[in-house]
Amino acid sequence: MNGGWLRPAVFGAMDGLVSNFALIAGMDGGTQSGSKFVVLAGLAGLAAGAFSMAAGEYTSVASQRELARAEIEVERLEIARHPIDEEIELAETYRAKGLDPDLADKVAKQFHTNPEQALDEHVREELGIDPNDLPNPVVAAGSSFVCFAVGAFIPLLPYLLGATSVVPALIMSLTALFAAGAVVSRVTSRSWWYSGLRQLLLGGLAAALTYFVGSLVGSLVGPGIG
């Protein structure tokens, strides 16, 4: 499970990049007051999104960990109460995987000579959980926070360096989206160019729609907005 950090890191960076890019594009399309309010909105979006992602990730992973621990305790109780039945059940699991029946019985018996080893094996085989590698909610929250902030900072950077239009942020964000998608392909079955192009198109579409909404709201409220 990589300590519970890999998934929130990947999705945190993606979410930060897409959401803040879209927010900045919407603000740019809806205001007439230059980069000042775009930067303010971008910083607010970065902070709010990073804290929100961290809190949500912590709650999600903590709940997942607590559920896994509860299931492990149920299995521990079953082994203590019905050791023979559990040993037979483990042997049947091995036979279903193709082990010779006699060998399956011997392996199951060997594991059950040590209750903790038996518990670990039952949990892995029946629940698909590694009891020694449960995700850490603090690690997940920290990873999500940092990676969201990094992703959200990318479209904001050109404005902090003096940009007065959305074009530099667009170029940096689309490049980063493609790169992020290509990196994700290393842990999936998709090619790097397909994954990168998909992420670029989805992020670009989100920003374009938000820019359109911002322009529409800005025109309805009036040219003096901001």
XYZ file of C-alpha atoms in Angstrom:
226
model
C 0.000 0.000 0.000
C 3.091 2.264 -0.012
C 2.241 3.431 3.503
C -0.946 4.993 2.177
C 0.839 7.909 0.491
C 0.957 7.063 -3.229
C -2.741 7.337 -4.114
C -3.384 10.606 -2.223
C -0.155 12.040 -3.628
C -1.159 11.328 -7.228
C -4.757 12.445 -6.895
C -3.852 15.394 -4.686
C -1.469 16.755 -7.316
C -4.000 16.173 -10.108
C -6.836 17.776 -8.155
C -4.738 20.743 -7.122
C -3.590 21.406 -10.655
C -7.007 21.025 -12.299
C -9.104 22.779 -9.662
C -6.837 25.800 -9.200
C -6.198 26.117 -12.919
C -9.957 26.119 -13.479
C -10.486 28.608 -10.635
C -7.820 30.963 -11.963
C -9.201 30.688 -15.495
C -12.695 31.505 -14.236
C -11.455 34.523 -12.300
C -9.441 35.714 -15.290
C -12.476 35.396 -17.522
C -14.828 37.140 -15.118
C -12.830 40.104 -13.844
C -11.449 43.264 -15.402
C -8.996 44.170 -12.675
C -5.824 42.386 -13.758
C -3.878 39.798 -11.841
C -4.388 41.082 -8.280
C -7.673 39.311 -7.628
C -6.648 36.291 -9.690
C -3.649 35.807 -7.389
C -5.840 36.268 -4.316
C -8.333 33.706 -5.603
C -5.535 31.311 -6.549
C -3.927 31.506 -3.114
C -7.287 31.052 -1.416
C -8.057 28.086 -3.666
C -4.676 26.548 -2.906
C -5.053 26.891 0.858
C -8.701 25.859 1.042
C -8.231 22.924 -1.304
C -5.089 21.635 0.409
C -6.646 21.714 3.882
C -9.885 20.219 2.600
C -8.079 17.425 0.776
C -5.945 16.647 3.825
C -8.960 16.529 6.149
C -10.955 14.371 3.752
C -8.047 12.010 3.120
C -7.360 11.643 6.842
C -10.992 10.788 7.566
C -11.199 8.370 4.647
C -7.975 6.500 5.425
C -8.609 6.474 9.186
C -12.036 4.928 8.565
C -10.509 2.385 6.170
C -7.849 1.488 8.746
C -10.399 1.158 11.554
C -12.593 -1.090 9.404
C -9.603 -3.280 8.536
C -8.642 -3.560 12.205
C -12.216 -4.498 13.127
C -12.246 -7.239 10.477
C -8.877 -8.513 11.709
C -10.196 -8.731 15.261
C -13.232 -10.678 14.065
C -10.907 -13.132 12.342
C -8.726 -13.377 15.462
C -11.797 -14.263 17.534
C -12.892 -16.900 15.014
C -9.464 -18.552 15.089
C -9.499 -18.600 18.901
C -13.010 -20.048 19.083
C -12.917 -22.480 16.159
C -9.269 -23.301 15.391
C -9.991 -26.602 13.639
C -12.696 -25.133 11.408
C -10.439 -22.201 10.521
C -7.561 -24.542 9.714
C -9.824 -26.542 7.403
C -11.024 -23.319 5.792
C -7.448 -22.180 5.150
C -6.569 -25.564 3.639
C -9.583 -25.303 1.333
C -8.366 -21.894 0.217
C -5.010 -23.400 -0.747
C -6.682 -26.285 -2.565
C -8.796 -23.803 -4.525
C -5.541 -22.197 -5.638
C -4.315 -25.522 -7.014
C -2.233 -26.965 -4.191
C -2.213 -30.712 -3.706
C -4.803 -31.558 -0.982
C -2.241 -33.175 1.316
C 0.180 -30.283 0.914
C -2.630 -27.777 1.509
C -3.508 -29.527 4.766
C 0.131 -29.558 5.894
C 0.656 -25.857 5.098
C -2.527 -24.860 6.907
C -1.554 -26.974 9.930
C 1.910 -25.426 9.983
C 0.488 -21.907 10.011
C -1.932 -22.792 12.786
C 0.872 -23.870 15.115
C 1.389 -20.122 15.640
C -1.858 -18.145 16.221
C -0.365 -14.846 14.997
C 0.966 -16.401 11.795
C -2.379 -18.099 11.286
C -4.152 -14.761 11.740
C -1.884 -13.013 9.235
C -2.443 -15.751 6.669
C -6.223 -15.819 7.111
C -6.403 -12.033 6.834
C -4.332 -12.009 3.636
C -6.147 -14.926 2.015
C -9.734 -14.162 3.067
C -9.807 -10.374 3.408
C -7.070 -9.353 0.992
C -5.459 -7.229 3.718
C -1.829 -7.086 4.767
C -2.103 -6.530 8.540
C 1.480 -5.247 8.661
C 0.957 -2.621 5.962
C -2.259 -0.803 6.794
C -2.480 2.747 5.389
C -1.452 5.539 7.734
C -4.001 8.403 7.860
C -1.394 10.972 8.913
C 0.899 10.025 6.025
C -2.018 10.062 3.591
C -3.233 13.461 4.806
C 0.249 14.985 4.669
C 0.907 13.566 1.219
C -2.423 14.855 -0.065
C -1.853 18.318 1.442
C 1.648 18.770 0.032
C 0.883 17.393 -3.427
C -2.354 19.357 -3.778
C -0.497 22.537 -2.828
C 2.268 21.818 -5.348
C -0.245 21.106 -8.109
C -2.304 24.193 -7.263
C 0.796 26.396 -7.223
C 1.727 25.660 -10.842
C -1.028 27.721 -12.555
C -0.559 30.468 -9.950
C 3.183 30.850 -10.508
C 3.039 32.915 -13.746
C 0.844 35.521 -12.031
C 3.242 35.737 -9.093
C 6.022 36.369 -11.623
C 4.088 39.230 -13.212
C 1.870 37.653 -15.883
C -1.212 39.719 -16.744
C -3.111 37.146 -18.809
C -4.112 33.527 -18.467
C -1.918 32.376 -21.379
C 1.290 31.598 -19.393
C -0.757 29.781 -16.754
C -2.504 27.865 -19.534
C 0.788 26.726 -21.063
C 2.318 25.706 -17.730
C -0.832 23.946 -16.542
C -1.427 21.966 -19.716
C 2.227 20.917 -19.798
C 2.039 19.826 -16.148
C -1.231 17.980 -16.762
C 0.295 16.009 -19.612
C 3.394 15.226 -17.546
C 1.313 14.136 -14.539
C -0.823 11.879 -16.710
C 2.284 10.350 -18.266
C 3.750 9.655 -14.808
C 0.522 7.970 -13.675
C 0.757 5.612 -16.672
C 3.752 3.950 -15.000
C 1.377 2.250 -12.540
C -1.404 1.551 -15.051
C -1.762 -0.424 -18.261
C -2.152 2.676 -20.448
C 0.613 4.139 -22.604
C 2.264 7.325 -21.366
C 1.020 9.411 -24.275
C -2.594 8.207 -23.897
C -2.658 8.859 -20.169
C -0.956 12.230 -20.563
C -3.219 13.350 -23.396
C -6.345 12.249 -21.510
C -5.356 14.250 -18.441
C -4.474 17.267 -20.580
C -7.849 17.200 -22.362
C -9.889 16.720 -19.195
C -8.053 19.462 -17.301
C -8.184 21.801 -20.278
C -11.911 21.188 -20.674
C -12.536 21.922 -16.992
C -10.594 25.191 -17.249
C -12.321 26.188 -20.501
C -15.775 25.625 -19.042
C -14.886 27.551 -15.883
C -13.447 30.398 -17.965
C -16.707 30.494 -19.924
C -18.771 30.553 -16.733
C -16.557 33.296 -15.287
C -16.894 35.373 -18.462
C -20.666 34.896 -18.456
C -21.032 35.871 -14.807
C -18.690 38.802 -15.293
C -20.735 40.105 -18.220
C -23.983 39.736 -16.291
C -22.693 41.469 -13.174
C -21.072 44.211 -15.157
C -17.689 45.350 -16.435
C -16.804 46.921 -13.114
C -16.578 43.638 -11.218
C -13.421 43.367 -9.090
